[in-house]
Amino acid sequence: MDSGQVKRMTTRIIGTGSYVPEQIVTNDDLAAIVETNDEWIRSRTGIGQRRIATVESTSYMAARAAERALENSGVKAEEIDLILLATSSPDFCFPNGACEVQGLLGAVNAACFDISAACTGFVYALNTAHAFISSGMYRTALVIGADVLSKLIDWTDRSTCVLFGDGAGAAVVRADETGIIASNMHSEGSKGSVLTCGSRTNGNFLLGKKPELGYMTMDGQEVFKFAVKRVPQCITEVLEAGGISPEAVDHFAVHQANYRIIESIAKRLKVSIDRFPVNMEHYGNTSGASVPILLDEMNRGGLLKPGDKVVLSGFGAGLTWGALLLEW
Ligand code: UT7
């Protein structure tokens, strides 16, 4: 380069990987334990089956997805400077799941921490890795979304138990001249009560009881309304920041919670639904894993071509939501 101009570095996804548990649970299987049926679940959500972890832990699945992403990128584990694990269902309170993944991979040079932003977790984690990389602090990062929500679900509550599945997805990202063009993250803590998991009740010797972890609770319709309003907003925001019209985007990889939500987002953006790849029929809502599992399928399926404009977007508990626009 002789012009004396220094190109600004951004963050590029250079490899993807994913892992889902072996055990398939169909809608008919669930109809045997709660009052529901395949027709209701498919027509209201687009979900046909999900994978449920029986022996797989969050960190195990995260590490398997990460191994595949490393292999896909050609990067060695020792080259990773940072591991971010987006999860709401870590195996332990501590050590954090990213450290467990580090141990399983032998990524001895990485700093490791978890990010808690529920179904927006991967978008938050990718944004966070991007901030570290753009600042020059790190060059190569492993960004993972992994959840085993099946251990946090009330399996007698038909309004939630039919929606979720377990899994993990990962991306290796590196400093480069092309990649992420624009990004955003949003939160609205005052609306947190519409989707919660865990207990505010203390358990200690003074109270004479043990701590208890509560199950997930959700106001489905409120989450639905939130998603169809906020996701088009944050996607529009990221497209405006990148100077790109919705029609110029090749693929929208949006959190796989409900097909009707995706239809509504496509309609609001005035973009054909064909630009929104979906896989919730096979996996259900895998929370923090949903966007990277989808991205890995798009990558391995040959859908993503160099130069393609891709939008990633997530939404979920917090409330949290956000989007990234990138060039593949
Ligand atoms: O990552 C973010 C996580 N959360 C979400 O994305 C959830 C967003 N919300 C949704 O996807 C939808 O609101 C649901 C799929 C959860 C529910 O769909 P809906 O069209 O909003 O249904 P509804 O809650 O209005 O319920 C309609 C009926 C009710 O019966 P009544 O009162 O009309 O007699 C429910 O009791 O469907 C009943 N119902 C079910 N019926 C069969 C609720 N769950 C089930 C079920 N099977 N599993």
CSV table of C-alpha atoms and ligand atoms in Angstrom, one decimal:
chain,number,residue,atom,x,y,z
A,1,MET,CA,0.0,0.0,0.0
A,2,ASP,CA,1.7,3.2,-1.1
A,3,SER,CA,-1.1,5.8,-0.6
A,4,GLY,CA,-0.3,6.1,3.1
A,5,GLN,CA,-3.9,5.3,3.9
A,6,VAL,CA,-4.5,2.8,6.6
A,7,LYS,CA,-7.7,0.7,6.2
A,8,ARG,CA,-9.8,0.4,9.3
A,9,MET,CA,-9.9,-3.1,10.6
A,10,THR,CA,-13.2,-4.8,11.3
A,11,THR,CA,-14.2,-8.3,12.3
A,12,ARG,CA,-14.8,-11.2,9.9
A,13,ILE,CA,-16.4,-14.6,10.4
A,14,ILE,CA,-13.9,-17.1,9.0
A,15,GLY,CA,-15.4,-20.3,10.2
A,16,THR,CA,-18.6,-21.8,11.7
A,17,GLY,CA,-19.7,-24.9,13.5
A,18,SER,CA,-22.6,-26.4,15.3
A,19,TYR,CA,-23.7,-29.3,17.4
A,20,VAL,CA,-27.1,-30.6,18.5
A,21,PRO,CA,-27.9,-33.4,20.9
A,22,GLU,CA,-28.7,-36.9,19.4
A,23,GLN,CA,-32.1,-37.2,21.0
A,24,ILE,CA,-35.0,-36.1,18.8
A,25,VAL,CA,-38.3,-35.2,20.5
A,26,THR,CA,-41.3,-34.8,18.1
A,27,ASN,CA,-44.5,-32.8,18.6
A,28,ASP,CA,-46.3,-36.1,18.9
A,29,ASP,CA,-43.9,-37.1,21.7
A,30,LEU,CA,-44.9,-33.9,23.6
A,31,ALA,CA,-48.6,-34.6,22.9
A,32,ALA,CA,-48.1,-37.7,25.1
A,33,ILE,CA,-47.0,-35.6,28.1
A,34,VAL,CA,-49.1,-32.3,27.8
A,35,GLU,CA,-52.4,-31.4,26.2
A,36,THR,CA,-51.2,-30.3,22.8
A,37,ASN,CA,-50.9,-31.6,19.2
A,38,ASP,CA,-48.7,-31.5,16.2
A,39,GLU,CA,-51.2,-29.3,14.2
A,40,TRP,CA,-51.3,-26.6,17.0
A,41,ILE,CA,-47.5,-26.4,17.4
A,42,ARG,CA,-46.7,-26.4,13.6
A,43,SER,CA,-49.4,-23.8,12.7
A,44,ARG,CA,-48.6,-21.5,15.7
A,45,THR,CA,-44.8,-21.7,15.6
A,46,GLY,CA,-43.4,-23.7,12.6
A,47,ILE,CA,-41.7,-26.1,14.9
A,48,GLY,CA,-41.9,-29.9,14.1
A,49,GLN,CA,-39.3,-31.4,16.4
A,50,ARG,CA,-36.4,-30.4,18.7
A,51,ARG,CA,-33.3,-32.0,20.1
A,52,ILE,CA,-33.2,-32.5,23.8
A,53,ALA,CA,-29.9,-33.1,25.8
A,54,THR,CA,-29.8,-36.3,27.8
A,55,VAL,CA,-26.1,-36.7,28.3
A,56,GLU,CA,-24.8,-33.5,26.6
A,57,SER,CA,-24.0,-30.5,28.8
A,58,THR,CA,-23.9,-26.8,27.7
A,59,SER,CA,-20.1,-26.7,27.7
A,60,TYR,CA,-19.7,-30.0,25.9
A,61,MET,CA,-22.0,-28.9,23.1
A,62,ALA,CA,-20.3,-25.5,23.0
A,63,ALA,CA,-16.9,-27.2,22.7
A,64,ARG,CA,-18.1,-29.6,19.9
A,65,ALA,CA,-19.5,-26.7,17.9
A,66,ALA,CA,-16.3,-24.7,18.5
A,67,GLU,CA,-14.1,-27.6,17.3
A,68,ARG,CA,-16.1,-27.7,14.1
A,69,ALA,CA,-15.8,-23.9,13.7
A,70,LEU,CA,-12.0,-24.1,14.2
A,71,GLU,CA,-11.7,-26.9,11.7
A,72,ASN,CA,-13.8,-24.9,9.2
A,73,SER,CA,-11.6,-21.8,9.7
A,74,GLY,CA,-8.3,-23.5,9.7
A,75,VAL,CA,-7.4,-21.7,12.9
A,76,LYS,CA,-5.6,-23.6,15.7
A,77,ALA,CA,-7.0,-23.5,19.2
A,78,GLU,CA,-3.8,-21.8,20.5
A,79,GLU,CA,-4.3,-18.9,18.1
A,80,ILE,CA,-7.6,-17.9,19.9
A,81,ASP,CA,-7.2,-14.8,22.0
A,82,LEU,CA,-10.7,-14.6,23.4
A,83,ILE,CA,-13.6,-17.1,24.0
A,84,LEU,CA,-17.1,-15.7,24.5
A,85,LEU,CA,-19.9,-18.1,25.4
A,86,ALA,CA,-23.4,-16.7,25.1
A,87,THR,CA,-25.6,-18.8,27.4
A,88,SER,CA,-28.5,-18.6,29.8
A,89,SER,CA,-28.0,-22.2,30.9
A,90,PRO,CA,-24.4,-22.7,32.0
A,91,ASP,CA,-23.4,-26.0,33.6
A,92,PHE,CA,-22.2,-24.1,36.7
A,93,CYS,CA,-22.4,-20.6,38.3
A,94,PHE,CA,-18.6,-20.8,38.3
A,95,PRO,CA,-16.3,-21.6,36.6
A,96,ASN,CA,-17.8,-19.9,33.6
A,97,GLY,CA,-18.7,-22.0,30.6
A,98,ALA,CA,-16.2,-20.3,28.3
A,99,CYS,CA,-13.4,-21.4,30.6
A,100,GLU,CA,-14.7,-25.0,30.4
A,101,VAL,CA,-14.7,-24.8,26.7
A,102,GLN,CA,-11.1,-23.4,26.8
A,103,GLY,CA,-10.1,-26.5,28.8
A,104,LEU,CA,-11.8,-28.9,26.4
A,105,LEU,CA,-10.2,-27.3,23.4
A,106,GLY,CA,-6.7,-26.5,24.8
A,107,ALA,CA,-7.1,-22.9,23.7
A,108,VAL,CA,-4.5,-22.0,26.3
A,109,ASN,CA,-3.9,-18.4,25.2
A,110,ALA,CA,-7.5,-17.2,25.4
A,111,ALA,CA,-9.3,-14.9,27.9
A,112,CYS,CA,-12.7,-16.5,28.6
A,113,PHE,CA,-16.1,-15.2,29.9
A,114,ASP,CA,-19.8,-15.8,29.4
A,115,ILE,CA,-22.4,-13.4,28.1
A,116,SER,CA,-25.9,-13.6,29.4
A,117,ALA,CA,-28.4,-12.0,27.0
A,118,ALA,CA,-30.8,-15.0,26.4
A,119,CYS,CA,-31.8,-15.5,22.8
A,120,THR,CA,-29.9,-12.3,21.8
A,121,GLY,CA,-26.8,-13.8,23.3
A,122,PHE,CA,-24.9,-14.7,20.2
A,123,VAL,CA,-25.5,-11.2,18.7
A,124,TYR,CA,-24.3,-9.6,21.9
A,125,ALA,CA,-21.3,-11.9,22.0
A,126,LEU,CA,-20.3,-11.2,18.4
A,127,ASN,CA,-20.7,-7.5,19.0
A,128,THR,CA,-18.5,-7.8,22.1
A,129,ALA,CA,-15.8,-9.7,20.2
A,130,HIS,CA,-16.0,-7.0,17.5
A,131,ALA,CA,-15.4,-4.3,20.0
A,132,PHE,CA,-12.3,-6.1,21.3
A,133,ILE,CA,-11.0,-6.7,17.8
A,134,SER,CA,-11.7,-3.2,16.5
A,135,SER,CA,-9.9,-1.7,19.5
A,136,GLY,CA,-6.8,-3.8,18.5
A,137,MET,CA,-6.8,-5.6,21.9
A,138,TYR,CA,-7.4,-9.0,20.3
A,139,ARG,CA,-7.0,-10.5,16.8
A,140,THR,CA,-8.9,-13.8,16.9
A,141,ALA,CA,-11.9,-14.8,18.9
A,142,LEU,CA,-14.2,-17.7,19.3
A,143,VAL,CA,-17.9,-16.7,19.7
A,144,ILE,CA,-20.3,-19.4,20.8
A,145,GLY,CA,-24.0,-19.6,21.6
A,146,ALA,CA,-25.1,-22.7,23.5
A,147,ASP,CA,-28.1,-23.5,25.6
A,148,VAL,CA,-29.7,-26.5,27.4
A,149,LEU,CA,-33.0,-24.8,28.2
A,150,SER,CA,-34.6,-28.2,28.6
A,151,LYS,CA,-33.3,-28.3,32.1
A,152,LEU,CA,-35.1,-25.0,33.0
A,153,ILE,CA,-38.5,-25.7,31.5
A,154,ASP,CA,-41.6,-26.8,33.3
A,155,TRP,CA,-42.5,-29.9,31.3
A,156,THR,CA,-46.1,-29.6,32.5
A,157,ASP,CA,-46.5,-26.1,31.0
A,158,ARG,CA,-47.6,-26.5,27.4
A,159,SER,CA,-47.3,-22.8,26.7
A,160,THR,CA,-43.5,-23.0,27.0
A,161,CYS,CA,-42.4,-26.7,26.8
A,162,VAL,CA,-43.3,-27.1,23.1
A,163,LEU,CA,-41.2,-24.1,22.0
A,164,PHE,CA,-37.6,-24.8,23.0
A,165,GLY,CA,-34.7,-27.2,22.0
A,166,ASP,CA,-31.1,-27.6,23.0
A,167,GLY,CA,-28.0,-27.0,20.9
A,168,ALA,CA,-24.8,-25.0,20.2
A,169,GLY,CA,-23.4,-22.9,17.4
A,170,ALA,CA,-20.0,-21.2,17.0
A,171,ALA,CA,-18.0,-18.8,14.8
A,172,VAL,CA,-14.3,-18.1,14.6
A,173,VAL,CA,-13.8,-14.4,14.0
A,174,ARG,CA,-10.6,-12.4,13.1
A,175,ALA,CA,-9.5,-8.9,12.4
A,176,ASP,CA,-9.8,-8.2,8.7
A,177,GLU,CA,-10.5,-5.3,6.2
A,178,THR,CA,-14.0,-6.6,5.4
A,179,GLY,CA,-16.7,-8.2,7.7
A,180,ILE,CA,-18.9,-6.5,10.1
A,181,ILE,CA,-20.2,-3.2,8.6
A,182,ALA,CA,-22.5,-2.0,11.4
A,183,SER,CA,-24.1,-3.4,14.6
A,184,ASN,CA,-26.3,-2.5,17.5
A,185,MET,CA,-27.4,-3.9,20.9
A,186,HIS,CA,-30.5,-2.8,22.8
A,187,SER,CA,-32.0,-3.6,26.2
A,188,GLU,CA,-35.2,-2.8,28.1
A,189,GLY,CA,-34.9,-4.0,31.7
A,190,SER,CA,-38.3,-2.6,32.8
A,191,LYS,CA,-40.0,-5.3,30.6
A,192,GLY,CA,-38.0,-8.2,32.0
A,193,SER,CA,-40.9,-9.8,33.7
A,194,VAL,CA,-42.4,-11.1,30.4
A,195,LEU,CA,-39.8,-13.8,30.1
A,196,THR,CA,-37.9,-15.0,33.2
A,197,CYS,CA,-36.2,-18.0,34.6
A,198,GLY,CA,-34.7,-18.5,38.0
A,199,SER,CA,-35.8,-17.5,41.5
A,200,ARG,CA,-35.6,-14.2,43.5
A,201,THR,CA,-36.2,-16.2,46.7
A,202,ASN,CA,-33.2,-16.5,48.9
A,203,GLY,CA,-32.4,-19.8,50.6
A,204,ASN,CA,-30.1,-19.8,53.5
A,205,PHE,CA,-29.8,-21.0,57.1
A,206,LEU,CA,-31.5,-17.9,58.6
A,207,LEU,CA,-34.6,-18.6,56.4
A,208,GLY,CA,-34.4,-22.3,57.0
A,209,LYS,CA,-34.7,-23.3,53.4
A,210,LYS,CA,-32.4,-24.3,50.5
A,211,PRO,CA,-32.1,-22.0,47.4
A,212,GLU,CA,-34.4,-23.1,44.6
A,213,LEU,CA,-34.1,-22.5,41.0
A,214,GLY,CA,-37.4,-21.6,39.4
A,215,TYR,CA,-38.6,-22.6,36.0
A,216,MET,CA,-39.1,-20.5,32.9
A,217,THR,CA,-42.2,-18.3,32.8
A,218,MET,CA,-43.3,-16.4,29.7
A,219,ASP,CA,-46.0,-14.1,28.5
A,220,GLY,CA,-45.9,-15.4,24.9
A,221,GLN,CA,-48.1,-12.7,23.3
A,222,GLU,CA,-46.1,-9.9,24.9
A,223,VAL,CA,-42.8,-11.4,23.6
A,224,PHE,CA,-44.4,-11.8,20.2
A,225,LYS,CA,-45.5,-8.2,20.1
A,226,PHE,CA,-42.0,-7.0,21.3
A,227,ALA,CA,-40.2,-9.1,18.6
A,228,VAL,CA,-42.3,-8.0,15.6
A,229,LYS,CA,-41.8,-4.3,16.7
A,230,ARG,CA,-38.2,-4.2,17.8
A,231,VAL,CA,-36.5,-6.6,15.3
A,232,PRO,CA,-37.5,-4.6,12.2
A,233,GLN,CA,-36.4,-1.4,14.1
A,234,CYS,CA,-32.9,-2.7,14.9
A,235,ILE,CA,-32.4,-4.2,11.5
A,236,THR,CA,-33.5,-0.9,9.9
A,237,GLU,CA,-31.1,0.9,12.2
A,238,VAL,CA,-28.1,-1.3,11.2
A,239,LEU,CA,-29.0,-1.0,7.5
A,240,GLU,CA,-29.1,2.8,7.7
A,241,ALA,CA,-25.8,2.8,9.6
A,242,GLY,CA,-24.3,0.7,6.8
A,243,GLY,CA,-25.9,2.7,4.0
A,244,ILE,CA,-27.7,-0.4,2.6
A,245,SER,CA,-31.3,-0.9,1.6
A,246,PRO,CA,-33.3,-3.9,2.8
A,247,GLU,CA,-33.5,-5.1,-0.8
A,248,ALA,CA,-29.7,-5.2,-1.0
A,249,VAL,CA,-29.4,-7.7,1.8
A,250,ASP,CA,-28.9,-11.3,0.5
A,251,HIS,CA,-29.8,-13.2,3.7
A,252,PHE,CA,-31.5,-12.3,7.0
A,253,ALA,CA,-30.4,-14.9,9.7
A,254,VAL,CA,-33.0,-14.1,12.5
A,255,HIS,CA,-33.5,-15.8,15.8
A,256,GLN,CA,-35.6,-19.0,15.2
A,257,ALA,CA,-38.4,-18.6,17.7
A,258,ASN,CA,-41.5,-18.7,15.6
A,259,TYR,CA,-42.1,-18.7,11.9
A,260,ARG,CA,-45.0,-16.2,12.2
A,261,ILE,CA,-42.6,-13.7,13.9
A,262,ILE,CA,-40.2,-14.1,10.9
A,263,GLU,CA,-43.0,-13.6,8.4
A,264,SER,CA,-44.1,-10.5,10.2
A,265,ILE,CA,-40.5,-9.1,10.3
A,266,ALA,CA,-40.1,-9.8,6.5
A,267,LYS,CA,-43.4,-8.0,5.8
A,268,ARG,CA,-42.5,-5.0,7.9
A,269,LEU,CA,-39.1,-4.7,6.1
A,270,LYS,CA,-40.9,-5.2,2.8
A,271,VAL,CA,-38.5,-8.0,1.9
A,272,SER,CA,-39.3,-11.4,0.4
A,273,ILE,CA,-39.6,-14.2,3.1
A,274,ASP,CA,-37.3,-16.2,0.8
A,275,ARG,CA,-34.3,-14.1,2.1
A,276,PHE,CA,-35.0,-15.5,5.6
A,277,PRO,CA,-33.6,-19.0,5.9
A,278,VAL,CA,-35.3,-21.0,8.7
A,279,ASN,CA,-34.6,-24.2,10.6
A,280,MET,CA,-37.0,-24.0,13.6
A,281,GLU,CA,-38.9,-26.9,12.1
A,282,HIS,CA,-36.0,-29.2,13.1
A,283,TYR,CA,-34.6,-27.6,16.2
A,284,GLY,CA,-37.3,-25.4,17.8
A,285,ASN,CA,-36.0,-22.3,19.6
A,286,THR,CA,-32.5,-23.1,20.8
A,287,SER,CA,-32.1,-19.7,22.4
A,288,GLY,CA,-28.5,-18.4,22.2
A,289,ALA,CA,-27.6,-21.1,19.8
A,290,SER,CA,-30.3,-20.4,17.2
A,291,VAL,CA,-28.5,-17.8,15.1
A,292,PRO,CA,-25.1,-19.5,14.9
A,293,ILE,CA,-26.7,-22.9,14.2
A,294,LEU,CA,-28.6,-21.3,11.3
A,295,LEU,CA,-25.4,-19.5,10.1
A,296,ASP,CA,-23.5,-22.7,10.2
A,297,GLU,CA,-26.1,-24.5,8.1
A,298,MET,CA,-26.1,-21.5,5.6
A,299,ASN,CA,-22.3,-21.7,5.4
A,300,ARG,CA,-22.0,-25.4,5.0
A,301,GLY,CA,-25.0,-25.5,2.6
A,302,GLY,CA,-23.2,-23.2,0.2
A,303,LEU,CA,-25.8,-20.4,0.6
A,304,LEU,CA,-23.2,-17.8,1.6
A,305,LYS,CA,-21.0,-16.4,-1.2
A,306,PRO,CA,-18.1,-14.0,-0.8
A,307,GLY,CA,-19.4,-10.4,-0.8
A,308,ASP,CA,-23.0,-11.4,0.2
A,309,LYS,CA,-24.6,-8.9,2.6
A,310,VAL,CA,-25.9,-10.8,5.7
A,311,VAL,CA,-28.0,-9.5,8.6
A,312,LEU,CA,-27.9,-11.4,11.9
A,313,SER,CA,-30.6,-10.4,14.5
A,314,GLY,CA,-31.7,-11.8,17.8
A,315,PHE,CA,-34.3,-10.9,20.5
A,316,GLY,CA,-35.2,-12.4,23.9
A,317,ALA,CA,-35.3,-12.1,27.6
A,318,GLY,CA,-34.0,-9.0,29.3
A,319,LEU,CA,-35.6,-7.7,27.2
A,320,THR,CA,-32.7,-7.6,24.8
A,321,TRP,CA,-32.5,-7.3,21.0
A,322,GLY,CA,-29.9,-6.4,18.4
A,323,ALA,CA,-28.6,-6.8,14.9
A,324,LEU,CA,-25.4,-7.0,12.9
A,325,LEU,CA,-24.8,-6.2,9.2
A,326,LEU,CA,-21.8,-7.9,7.6
A,327,GLU,CA,-20.2,-8.7,4.4
A,328,TRP,CA,-19.5,-12.5,4.0
B,1,UT7,O1,-36.8,-16.5,22.2
B,1,UT7,C1,-38.0,-15.8,22.6
B,1,UT7,C2,-38.9,-16.8,23.2
B,1,UT7,N1,-40.3,-16.6,23.1
B,1,UT7,C3,-41.0,-16.4,22.0
B,1,UT7,O2,-40.5,-16.2,20.9
B,1,UT7,C4,-42.5,-16.5,22.2
B,1,UT7,C5,-43.2,-15.5,21.3
B,1,UT7,N2,-44.6,-15.9,21.3
B,1,UT7,C6,-45.1,-16.9,20.6
B,1,UT7,O3,-44.4,-17.5,19.8
B,1,UT7,C7,-46.6,-17.2,20.7
B,1,UT7,O4,-47.2,-16.2,21.5
B,1,UT7,C8,-46.9,-18.6,21.2
B,1,UT7,C9,-46.5,-19.7,20.2
B,1,UT7,C10,-46.1,-18.8,22.5
B,1,UT7,C11,-48.4,-18.8,21.5
B,1,UT7,O5,-49.1,-18.6,20.3
B,1,UT7,P1,-50.4,-17.6,20.4
B,1,UT7,O6,-51.0,-17.6,19.0
B,1,UT7,O7,-50.0,-16.3,20.9
B,1,UT7,O8,-51.4,-18.4,21.3
B,1,UT7,P2,-52.0,-18.0,22.7
B,1,UT7,O9,-51.0,-17.8,23.7
B,1,UT7,O10,-52.9,-16.8,22.3
B,1,UT7,O11,-52.9,-19.2,23.0
B,1,UT7,C12,-54.0,-19.6,22.2
B,1,UT7,C13,-54.7,-20.8,22.7
B,1,UT7,C14,-55.0,-20.7,24.2
B,1,UT7,O12,-56.2,-21.4,24.5
B,1,UT7,P3,-57.6,-20.5,24.6
B,1,UT7,O13,-57.4,-19.6,25.7
B,1,UT7,O14,-57.7,-19.8,23.3
B,1,UT7,O15,-58.6,-21.6,24.8
B,1,UT7,C15,-53.9,-21.5,24.9
B,1,UT7,O16,-54.3,-22.0,26.1
B,1,UT7,O17,-53.8,-21.9,22.6
B,1,UT7,C16,-53.7,-22.6,23.9
B,1,UT7,N3,-52.3,-23.2,23.9
B,1,UT7,C17,-52.1,-24.4,23.4
B,1,UT7,N4,-52.8,-25.3,22.8
B,1,UT7,C18,-52.3,-26.4,22.4
B,1,UT7,C19,-51.2,-22.6,24.4
B,1,UT7,N5,-50.2,-23.5,24.2
B,1,UT7,C20,-50.7,-24.6,23.6
B,1,UT7,C21,-50.1,-25.8,23.2
B,1,UT7,N6,-51.0,-26.7,22.5
B,1,UT7,N7,-48.8,-26.1,23.3
